[in-house]
PDB file of C-alpha atoms in Angstrom:
ATOM      1  CA  UNK A   1    -237.388-101.697-149.134  1.00  0.00           C
ATOM      2  CA  UNK A   2    -236.856 -99.407-146.215  1.00  0.00           C
ATOM      3  CA  UNK A   3    -235.059-102.170-144.330  1.00  0.00           C
ATOM      4  CA  UNK A   4    -232.762-102.899-147.290  1.00  0.00           C
ATOM      5  CA  UNK A   5    -231.853 -99.220-147.703  1.00  0.00           C
ATOM      6  CA  UNK A   6    -231.132 -98.922-144.009  1.00  0.00           C
ATOM      7  CA  UNK A   7    -228.928-102.003-144.129  1.00  0.00           C
ATOM      8  CA  UNK A   8    -227.114-100.693-147.233  1.00  0.00           C
ATOM      9  CA  UNK A   9    -226.478 -97.364-145.491  1.00  0.00           C
ATOM     10  CA  UNK A  10    -224.984 -99.169-142.521  1.00  0.00           C
ATOM     11  CA  UNK A  11    -222.689-101.300-144.703  1.00  0.00           C
ATOM     12  CA  UNK A  12    -221.423 -98.242-146.602  1.00  0.00           C
ATOM     13  CA  UNK A  13    -220.769 -96.428-143.345  1.00  0.00           C
ATOM     14  CA  UNK A  14    -218.705 -99.284-142.056  1.00  0.00           C
ATOM     15  CA  UNK A  15    -216.761 -99.540-145.289  1.00  0.00           C
ATOM     16  CA  UNK A  16    -215.776 -95.876-145.038  1.00  0.00           C
ATOM     17  CA  UNK A  17    -213.867 -96.290-141.735  1.00  0.00           C
ATOM     18  CA  UNK A  18    -210.410 -97.930-141.341  1.00  0.00           C
ATOM     19  CA  UNK A  19    -210.341-101.717-141.306  1.00  0.00           C
ATOM     20  CA  UNK A  20    -209.218-101.946-137.654  1.00  0.00           C
ATOM     21  CA  UNK A  21    -212.132 -99.816-136.479  1.00  0.00           C
ATOM     22  CA  UNK A  22    -214.578-101.679-138.762  1.00  0.00           C
ATOM     23  CA  UNK A  23    -213.641-104.988-137.151  1.00  0.00           C
ATOM     24  CA  UNK A  24    -214.115-103.516-133.704  1.00  0.00           C
ATOM     25  CA  UNK A  25    -217.344-101.584-134.323  1.00  0.00           C
ATOM     26  CA  UNK A  26    -219.214-103.303-137.161  1.00  0.00           C
ATOM     27  CA  UNK A  27    -218.925-106.976-136.388  1.00  0.00           C
ATOM     28  CA  UNK A  28    -222.238-108.415-135.306  1.00  0.00           C
ATOM     29  CA  UNK A  29    -220.649-110.043-132.213  1.00  0.00           C
ATOM     30  CA  UNK A  30    -217.952-107.394-131.579  1.00  0.00           C
ATOM     31  CA  UNK A  31    -219.177-106.679-128.098  1.00  0.00           C
ATOM     32  CA  UNK A  32    -218.965-110.269-127.006  1.00  0.00           C
ATOM     33  CA  UNK A  33    -215.629-110.821-128.733  1.00  0.00           C
ATOM     34  CA  UNK A  34    -213.991-107.782-127.156  1.00  0.00           C
ATOM     35  CA  UNK A  35    -215.157-108.841-123.724  1.00  0.00           C
ATOM     36  CA  UNK A  36    -213.640-112.263-124.228  1.00  0.00           C
ATOM     37  CA  UNK A  37    -210.409-110.860-125.635  1.00  0.00           C
ATOM     38  CA  UNK A  38    -210.025-108.324-122.851  1.00  0.00           C
ATOM     39  CA  UNK A  39    -210.641-111.038-120.326  1.00  0.00           C
ATOM     40  CA  UNK A  40    -207.926-113.172-121.865  1.00  0.00           C
ATOM     41  CA  UNK A  41    -205.474-110.275-122.009  1.00  0.00           C
ATOM     42  CA  UNK A  42    -206.039-109.224-118.441  1.00  0.00           C
ATOM     43  CA  UNK A  43    -205.661-112.818-117.314  1.00  0.00           C
ATOM     44  CA  UNK A  44    -202.433-113.341-119.248  1.00  0.00           C
ATOM     45  CA  UNK A  45    -200.924-110.076-118.053  1.00  0.00           C
ATOM     46  CA  UNK A  46    -201.790-110.952-114.480  1.00  0.00           C
ATOM     47  CA  UNK A  47    -200.125-114.343-114.806  1.00  0.00           C
ATOM     48  CA  UNK A  48    -197.017-112.705-116.321  1.00  0.00           C
ATOM     49  CA  UNK A  49    -196.370-110.672-113.195  1.00  0.00           C
ATOM     50  CA  UNK A  50    -193.720-112.148-110.860  1.00  0.00           C
ATOM     51  CA  UNK A  51    -195.179-113.890-107.858  1.00  0.00           C
ATOM     52  CA  UNK A  52    -194.542-112.645-104.354  1.00  0.00           C
ATOM     53  CA  UNK A  53    -192.920-115.962-103.457  1.00  0.00           C
ATOM     54  CA  UNK A  54    -190.062-115.610-105.969  1.00  0.00           C
ATOM     55  CA  UNK A  55    -189.295-112.096-104.745  1.00  0.00           C
ATOM     56  CA  UNK A  56    -189.360-113.193-101.103  1.00  0.00           C
ATOM     57  CA  UNK A  57    -186.974-116.089-101.839  1.00  0.00           C
ATOM     58  CA  UNK A  58    -184.151-113.638-102.584  1.00  0.00           C
ATOM     59  CA  UNK A  59    -183.193-112.792 -99.015  1.00  0.00           C
ATOM     60  CA  UNK A  60    -181.550-109.584 -97.953  1.00  0.00           C
ATOM     61  CA  UNK A  61    -177.813-109.823 -97.268  1.00  0.00           C
ATOM     62  CA  UNK A  62    -176.958-110.373 -93.596  1.00  0.00           C
ATOM     63  CA  UNK A  63    -173.955-108.053 -93.637  1.00  0.00           C
ATOM     64  CA  UNK A  64    -174.162-104.641 -95.298  1.00  0.00           C
ATOM     65  CA  UNK A  65    -170.504-103.667 -94.880  1.00  0.00           C
ATOM     66  CA  UNK A  66    -166.976-104.919 -94.304  1.00  0.00           C
ATOM     67  CA  UNK A  67    -164.950-103.930 -91.233  1.00  0.00           C
ATOM     68  CA  UNK A  68    -161.710-101.986 -91.488  1.00  0.00           C
ATOM     69  CA  UNK A  69    -159.414-104.828 -92.652  1.00  0.00           C
ATOM     70  CA  UNK A  70    -156.476-103.540 -90.603  1.00  0.00           C
ATOM     71  CA  UNK A  71    -158.549-103.502 -87.402  1.00  0.00           C
ATOM     72  CA  UNK A  72    -160.106-106.963 -87.529  1.00  0.00           C
ATOM     73  CA  UNK A  73    -157.380-108.300 -85.203  1.00  0.00           C
ATOM     74  CA  UNK A  74    -156.444-106.921 -81.817  1.00  0.00           C
ATOM     75  CA  UNK A  75    -152.978-105.496 -81.234  1.00  0.00           C
ATOM     76  CA  UNK A  76    -152.209-108.362 -78.851  1.00  0.00           C
ATOM     77  CA  UNK A  77    -153.046-110.861 -81.604  1.00  0.00           C
ATOM     78  CA  UNK A  78    -150.703-109.121 -84.043  1.00  0.00           C
ATOM     79  CA  UNK A  79    -147.958-109.173 -81.397  1.00  0.00           C
ATOM     80  CA  UNK A  80    -148.429-112.936 -80.998  1.00  0.00           C
ATOM     81  CA  UNK A  81    -148.632-113.848 -84.666  1.00  0.00           C
ATOM     82  CA  UNK A  82    -146.126-111.315 -86.025  1.00  0.00           C
ATOM     83  CA  UNK A  83    -143.502-110.472 -83.357  1.00  0.00           C
ATOM     84  CA  UNK A  84    -141.593-107.280 -84.143  1.00  0.00           C
ATOM     85  CA  UNK A  85    -144.045-106.343 -86.890  1.00  0.00           C
ATOM     86  CA  UNK A  86    -142.776-103.487 -89.058  1.00  0.00           C
ATOM     87  CA  UNK A  87    -146.128-101.761 -88.742  1.00  0.00           C
ATOM     88  CA  UNK A  88    -148.630-103.037 -86.198  1.00  0.00           C
ATOM     89  CA  UNK A  89    -151.322-100.985 -87.934  1.00  0.00           C
ATOM     90  CA  UNK A  90    -150.856-103.107 -91.059  1.00  0.00           C
ATOM     91  CA  UNK A  91    -150.690-102.184 -94.739  1.00  0.00           C
ATOM     92  CA  UNK A  92    -154.115-101.903 -96.364  1.00  0.00           C
ATOM     93  CA  UNK A  93    -154.572-103.381 -99.826  1.00  0.00           C
ATOM     94  CA  UNK A  94    -155.691-100.973-102.534  1.00  0.00           C
ATOM     95  CA  UNK A  95    -159.396-101.187-103.391  1.00  0.00           C
ATOM     96  CA  UNK A  96    -161.862 -98.921-105.192  1.00  0.00           C
ATOM     97  CA  UNK A  97    -164.798-100.626-103.465  1.00  0.00           C
ATOM     98  CA  UNK A  98    -164.040-101.007 -99.766  1.00  0.00           C
ATOM     99  CA  UNK A  99    -167.654-101.973 -98.994  1.00  0.00           C
ATOM    100  CA  UNK A 100    -167.242-105.187-100.997  1.00  0.00           C
ATOM    101  CA  UNK A 101    -163.533-105.975-101.198  1.00  0.00           C
ATOM    102  CA  UNK A 102    -160.614-105.159 -98.915  1.00  0.00           C
ATOM    103  CA  UNK A 103    -157.481-106.554 -97.310  1.00  0.00           C
ATOM    104  CA  UNK A 104    -154.551-105.895 -94.991  1.00  0.00           C
ATOM    105  CA  UNK A 105    -151.139-107.458 -94.303  1.00  0.00           C
ATOM    106  CA  UNK A 106    -148.428-107.476 -91.642  1.00  0.00           C
ATOM    107  CA  UNK A 107    -144.856-108.811 -91.619  1.00  0.00           C
ATOM    108  CA  UNK A 108    -141.976-108.814 -89.193  1.00  0.00           C
ATOM    109  CA  UNK A 109    -138.521-110.227 -88.458  1.00  0.00           C
ATOM    110  CA  UNK A 110    -137.790-111.234 -84.881  1.00  0.00           C
ATOM    111  CA  UNK A 111    -133.995-111.300 -84.586  1.00  0.00           C
ATOM    112  CA  UNK A 112    -132.265-113.241 -81.864  1.00  0.00           C
ATOM    113  CA  UNK A 113    -128.555-112.631 -82.446  1.00  0.00           C
ATOM    114  CA  UNK A 114    -126.523-115.737 -83.194  1.00  0.00           C
ATOM    115  CA  UNK A 115    -129.628-117.907 -82.843  1.00  0.00           C
ATOM    116  CA  UNK A 116    -130.983-116.508 -86.064  1.00  0.00           C
ATOM    117  CA  UNK A 117    -134.284-114.824 -86.891  1.00  0.00           C
ATOM    118  CA  UNK A 118    -137.922-115.799 -87.144  1.00  0.00           C
ATOM    119  CA  UNK A 119    -139.861-114.333 -90.054  1.00  0.00           C
ATOM    120  CA  UNK A 120    -143.648-114.059 -90.015  1.00  0.00           C
ATOM    121  CA  UNK A 121    -146.119-112.819 -92.628  1.00  0.00           C
ATOM    122  CA  UNK A 122    -149.866-112.446 -92.142  1.00  0.00           C
ATOM    123  CA  UNK A 123    -152.612-111.193 -94.458  1.00  0.00           C
ATOM    124  CA  UNK A 124    -156.408-111.083 -94.503  1.00  0.00           C
ATOM    125  CA  UNK A 125    -158.512-110.598 -97.652  1.00  0.00           C
ATOM    126  CA  UNK A 126    -162.277-109.963 -97.695  1.00  0.00           C
ATOM    127  CA  UNK A 127    -165.162-110.250-100.175  1.00  0.00           C
ATOM    128  CA  UNK A 128    -168.768-109.234 -99.489  1.00  0.00           C
ATOM    129  CA  UNK A 129    -171.801-110.097-101.625  1.00  0.00           C
ATOM    130  CA  UNK A 130    -175.332-108.726-102.044  1.00  0.00           C
ATOM    131  CA  UNK A 131    -178.366-110.613-103.316  1.00  0.00           C
ATOM    132  CA  UNK A 132    -178.890-110.172-107.040  1.00  0.00           C
ATOM    133  CA  UNK A 133    -181.951-111.160-109.115  1.00  0.00           C
ATOM    134  CA  UNK A 134    -179.910-112.834-111.871  1.00  0.00           C
ATOM    135  CA  UNK A 135    -176.944-114.039-109.779  1.00  0.00           C
ATOM    136  CA  UNK A 136    -178.684-115.444-106.707  1.00  0.00           C
ATOM    137  CA  UNK A 137    -178.796-114.774-102.991  1.00  0.00           C
ATOM    138  CA  UNK A 138    -175.943-113.103-101.132  1.00  0.00           C
ATOM    139  CA  UNK A 139    -175.118-116.279 -99.184  1.00  0.00           C
ATOM    140  CA  UNK A 140    -175.171-118.415-102.338  1.00  0.00           C
ATOM    141  CA  UNK A 141    -172.792-116.061-104.140  1.00  0.00           C
ATOM    142  CA  UNK A 142    -170.496-116.003-101.095  1.00  0.00           C
ATOM    143  CA  UNK A 143    -170.502-119.804-100.928  1.00  0.00           C
ATOM    144  CA  UNK A 144    -169.463-119.995-104.582  1.00  0.00           C
ATOM    145  CA  UNK A 145    -166.461-117.744-103.912  1.00  0.00           C
ATOM    146  CA  UNK A 146    -165.646-119.663-100.735  1.00  0.00           C
ATOM    147  CA  UNK A 147    -165.336-122.875-102.764  1.00  0.00           C
ATOM    148  CA  UNK A 148    -163.263-121.020-105.364  1.00  0.00           C
ATOM    149  CA  UNK A 149    -160.828-119.670-102.747  1.00  0.00           C
ATOM    150  CA  UNK A 150    -160.386-123.138-101.222  1.00  0.00           C
ATOM    151  CA  UNK A 151    -159.443-124.537-104.631  1.00  0.00           C
ATOM    152  CA  UNK A 152    -157.044-121.644-105.263  1.00  0.00           C
ATOM    153  CA  UNK A 153    -155.300-122.289-101.938  1.00  0.00           C
ATOM    154  CA  UNK A 154    -154.982-125.988-102.761  1.00  0.00           C
ATOM    155  CA  UNK A 155    -153.486-125.115-106.160  1.00  0.00           C
ATOM    156  CA  UNK A 156    -150.620-122.985-104.789  1.00  0.00           C
ATOM    157  CA  UNK A 157    -147.626-123.373-107.053  1.00  0.00           C
ATOM    158  CA  UNK A 158    -144.704-125.191-105.467  1.00  0.00           C
ATOM    159  CA  UNK A 159    -146.735-126.367-102.451  1.00  0.00           C
ATOM    160  CA  UNK A 160    -145.334-129.452-100.729  1.00  0.00           C
ATOM    161  CA  UNK A 161    -146.987-131.829 -98.263  1.00  0.00           C
ATOM    162  CA  UNK A 162    -150.305-130.028 -98.756  1.00  0.00           C
ATOM    163  CA  UNK A 163    -153.103-130.958 -96.384  1.00  0.00           C
ATOM    164  CA  UNK A 164    -156.650-129.519 -96.532  1.00  0.00           C
ATOM    165  CA  UNK A 165    -159.139-130.113 -93.720  1.00  0.00           C
ATOM    166  CA  UNK A 166    -162.449-128.664 -92.503  1.00  0.00           C
ATOM    167  CA  UNK A 167    -161.955-126.009 -89.811  1.00  0.00           C
ATOM    168  CA  UNK A 168    -164.964-125.957 -87.520  1.00  0.00           C
ATOM    169  CA  UNK A 169    -166.225-123.059 -85.454  1.00  0.00           C
ATOM    170  CA  UNK A 170    -165.334-120.393 -88.031  1.00  0.00           C
ATOM    171  CA  UNK A 171    -168.556-118.874 -89.352  1.00  0.00           C
ATOM    172  CA  UNK A 172    -170.796-121.040 -91.555  1.00  0.00           C
ATOM    173  CA  UNK A 173    -167.907-122.703 -93.405  1.00  0.00           C
ATOM    174  CA  UNK A 174    -164.191-123.030 -92.789  1.00  0.00           C
ATOM    175  CA  UNK A 175    -161.260-124.878 -94.356  1.00  0.00           C
ATOM    176  CA  UNK A 176    -157.579-124.951 -93.435  1.00  0.00           C
ATOM    177  CA  UNK A 177    -154.941-125.565 -96.097  1.00  0.00           C
ATOM    178  CA  UNK A 178    -151.442-126.287 -94.761  1.00  0.00           C
ATOM    179  CA  UNK A 179    -148.306-126.721 -96.853  1.00  0.00           C
ATOM    180  CA  UNK A 180    -144.655-125.736 -97.174  1.00  0.00           C
ATOM    181  CA  UNK A 181    -142.868-123.823 -99.935  1.00  0.00           C
ATOM    182  CA  UNK A 182    -139.113-123.629-100.425  1.00  0.00           C
ATOM    183  CA  UNK A 183    -137.771-120.118-101.154  1.00  0.00           C
ATOM    184  CA  UNK A 184    -134.042-119.432-101.466  1.00  0.00           C
ATOM    185  CA  UNK A 185    -133.332-122.846 -99.927  1.00  0.00           C
ATOM    186  CA  UNK A 186    -135.449-121.973 -96.881  1.00  0.00           C
ATOM    187  CA  UNK A 187    -138.675-123.807 -95.993  1.00  0.00           C
ATOM    188  CA  UNK A 188    -141.598-121.438 -95.452  1.00  0.00           C
ATOM    189  CA  UNK A 189    -144.489-123.087 -93.631  1.00  0.00           C
ATOM    190  CA  UNK A 190    -147.851-121.699 -94.686  1.00  0.00           C
ATOM    191  CA  UNK A 191    -151.370-121.925 -93.306  1.00  0.00           C
ATOM    192  CA  UNK A 192    -154.366-120.583 -95.218  1.00  0.00           C
ATOM    193  CA  UNK A 193    -157.767-120.355 -93.558  1.00  0.00           C
ATOM    194  CA  UNK A 194    -160.692-119.848 -95.929  1.00  0.00           C
ATOM    195  CA  UNK A 195    -163.949-119.008 -94.166  1.00  0.00           C
ATOM    196  CA  UNK A 196    -167.473-117.799 -94.880  1.00  0.00           C
ATOM    197  CA  UNK A 197    -169.693-115.975 -92.416  1.00  0.00           C
ATOM    198  CA  UNK A 198    -173.053-115.480 -94.138  1.00  0.00           C
ATOM    199  CA  UNK A 199    -172.403-113.236 -97.185  1.00  0.00           C
ATOM    200  CA  UNK A 200    -168.769-112.422 -96.324  1.00  0.00           C
ATOM    201  CA  UNK A 201    -165.815-114.572 -97.374  1.00  0.00           C
ATOM    202  CA  UNK A 202    -162.276-114.082 -96.133  1.00  0.00           C
ATOM    203  CA  UNK A 203    -158.912-115.778 -96.403  1.00  0.00           C
ATOM    204  CA  UNK A 204    -156.259-115.553 -93.721  1.00  0.00           C
ATOM    205  CA  UNK A 205    -152.750-116.399 -94.909  1.00  0.00           C
ATOM    206  CA  UNK A 206    -150.104-116.960 -92.253  1.00  0.00           C
ATOM    207  CA  UNK A 207    -146.599-118.210 -92.891  1.00  0.00           C
ATOM    208  CA  UNK A 208    -143.302-118.378 -91.057  1.00  0.00           C
ATOM    209  CA  UNK A 209    -139.694-119.357 -91.588  1.00  0.00           C
ATOM    210  CA  UNK A 210    -136.525-119.720 -89.548  1.00  0.00           C
ATOM    211  CA  UNK A 211    -133.700-117.661 -91.037  1.00  0.00           C
ATOM    212  CA  UNK A 212    -129.945-117.433 -90.466  1.00  0.00           C
ATOM    213  CA  UNK A 213    -129.718-120.734 -88.631  1.00  0.00           C
ATOM    214  CA  UNK A 214    -132.927-120.411 -86.612  1.00  0.00           C
ATOM    215  CA  UNK A 215    -135.073-123.504 -86.182  1.00  0.00           C
ATOM    216  CA  UNK A 216    -138.154-123.975 -88.374  1.00  0.00           C
ATOM    217  CA  UNK A 217    -141.435-122.784 -86.848  1.00  0.00           C
ATOM    218  CA  UNK A 218    -143.832-125.316 -85.353  1.00  0.00           C
ATOM    219  CA  UNK A 219    -146.371-125.933 -88.133  1.00  0.00           C
ATOM    220  CA  UNK A 220    -149.039-127.121 -85.695  1.00  0.00           C
ATOM    221  CA  UNK A 221    -148.630-123.901 -83.683  1.00  0.00           C
ATOM    222  CA  UNK A 222    -148.957-121.808 -86.853  1.00  0.00           C
ATOM    223  CA  UNK A 223    -152.248-123.557 -87.635  1.00  0.00           C
ATOM    224  CA  UNK A 224    -153.534-123.143 -84.095  1.00  0.00           C
ATOM    225  CA  UNK A 225    -152.769-119.415 -84.104  1.00  0.00           C
ATOM    226  CA  UNK A 226    -154.302-118.948 -87.572  1.00  0.00           C
ATOM    227  CA  UNK A 227    -157.583-120.613 -86.545  1.00  0.00           C
ATOM    228  CA  UNK A 228    -157.785-118.454 -83.420  1.00  0.00           C
ATOM    229  CA  UNK A 229    -157.219-115.321 -85.525  1.00  0.00           C
ATOM    230  CA  UNK A 230    -159.890-116.397 -88.031  1.00  0.00           C
ATOM    231  CA  UNK A 231    -162.453-116.748 -85.237  1.00  0.00           C
ATOM    232  CA  UNK A 232    -161.516-113.254 -84.073  1.00  0.00           C
ATOM    233  CA  UNK A 233    -162.119-111.937 -87.601  1.00  0.00           C
ATOM    234  CA  UNK A 234    -165.624-113.484 -87.711  1.00  0.00           C
ATOM    235  CA  UNK A 235    -166.465-111.647 -84.487  1.00  0.00           C
ATOM    236  CA  UNK A 236    -165.086-108.390 -85.934  1.00  0.00           C
ATOM    237  CA  UNK A 237    -167.262-108.679 -89.065  1.00  0.00           C
ATOM    238  CA  UNK A 238    -170.359-109.185 -86.924  1.00  0.00           C
ATOM    239  CA  UNK A 239    -169.471-106.376 -84.511  1.00  0.00           C
ATOM    240  CA  UNK A 240    -168.824-103.888 -87.329  1.00  0.00           C
ATOM    241  CA  UNK A 241    -172.261-104.520 -88.832  1.00  0.00           C
ATOM    242  CA  UNK A 242    -174.040-104.323 -85.484  1.00  0.00           C
ATOM    243  CA  UNK A 243    -172.384-100.971 -84.879  1.00  0.00           C
ATOM    244  CA  UNK A 244    -173.404 -99.728 -88.323  1.00  0.00           C
ATOM    245  CA  UNK A 245    -176.988-100.856 -87.694  1.00  0.00           C
ATOM    246  CA  UNK A 246    -177.143 -98.956 -84.411  1.00  0.00           C
ATOM    247  CA  UNK A 247    -175.809 -95.809 -86.078  1.00  0.00           C
ATOM    248  CA  UNK A 248    -178.393 -95.982 -88.870  1.00  0.00           C
ATOM    249  CA  UNK A 249    -181.219 -96.397 -86.330  1.00  0.00           C
ATOM    250  CA  UNK A 250    -180.102 -93.535 -84.080  1.00  0.00           C
ATOM    251  CA  UNK A 251    -182.089 -90.268 -84.531  1.00  0.00           C
ATOM    252  CA  UNK A 252    -180.415 -87.684 -86.705  1.00  0.00           C
ATOM    253  CA  UNK A 253    -179.900 -84.129 -85.329  1.00  0.00           C
ATOM    254  CA  UNK A 254    -182.438 -81.597 -86.517  1.00  0.00           C
TER     255      UNK A 254
END
């Protein structure tokens, strides 16, 4: 009788508390069940955490900044590619994010009296990419844009006798796209170099035309000069980032 009363008292006590607490505290095997459940939860939460390998796979971008786009080529190079340039310092393209996108252009008209004039136009455009968890590594993102810029160059409206070839020795990837375009009954010979150096992509556009009776420029020479300038740009990108790294490591004044 005493045992039955004690058991009845216990049942009534359990019935008086909320259902959630009753399940946790009044079940005959609640202790064992909670241990099992907690073990399962802790195991599942541990497995849900991202592994160290996936985080390590997303490498840090090689280049943290872009160089001044109007200083990627030496003055002597500008003199060679664009004789009598209007502004040897170049005209910078407008950008609200110079760390990731920039550009500069030069143009000039070299007049030679009755022999006519030689026109030259040169531009360099830059894109820089960082690694992003949902978009991929910096190099992968740069490679995607590199391929896009090559296709855009090959799709130039009005291009004639277009020829696209790999251009070796320019960063990790390089392609030259050569073609001619007729403007105002004058043939303009154009060379576009698209290149990728790690997480930086750039295009170098270089074209020339003979005006007022001047002979057409040598297309092979235009390509040769453009490739040389592109290699100079790769070196400038690397040098600018080395300089920035040295500045960040130098001790700050107290």
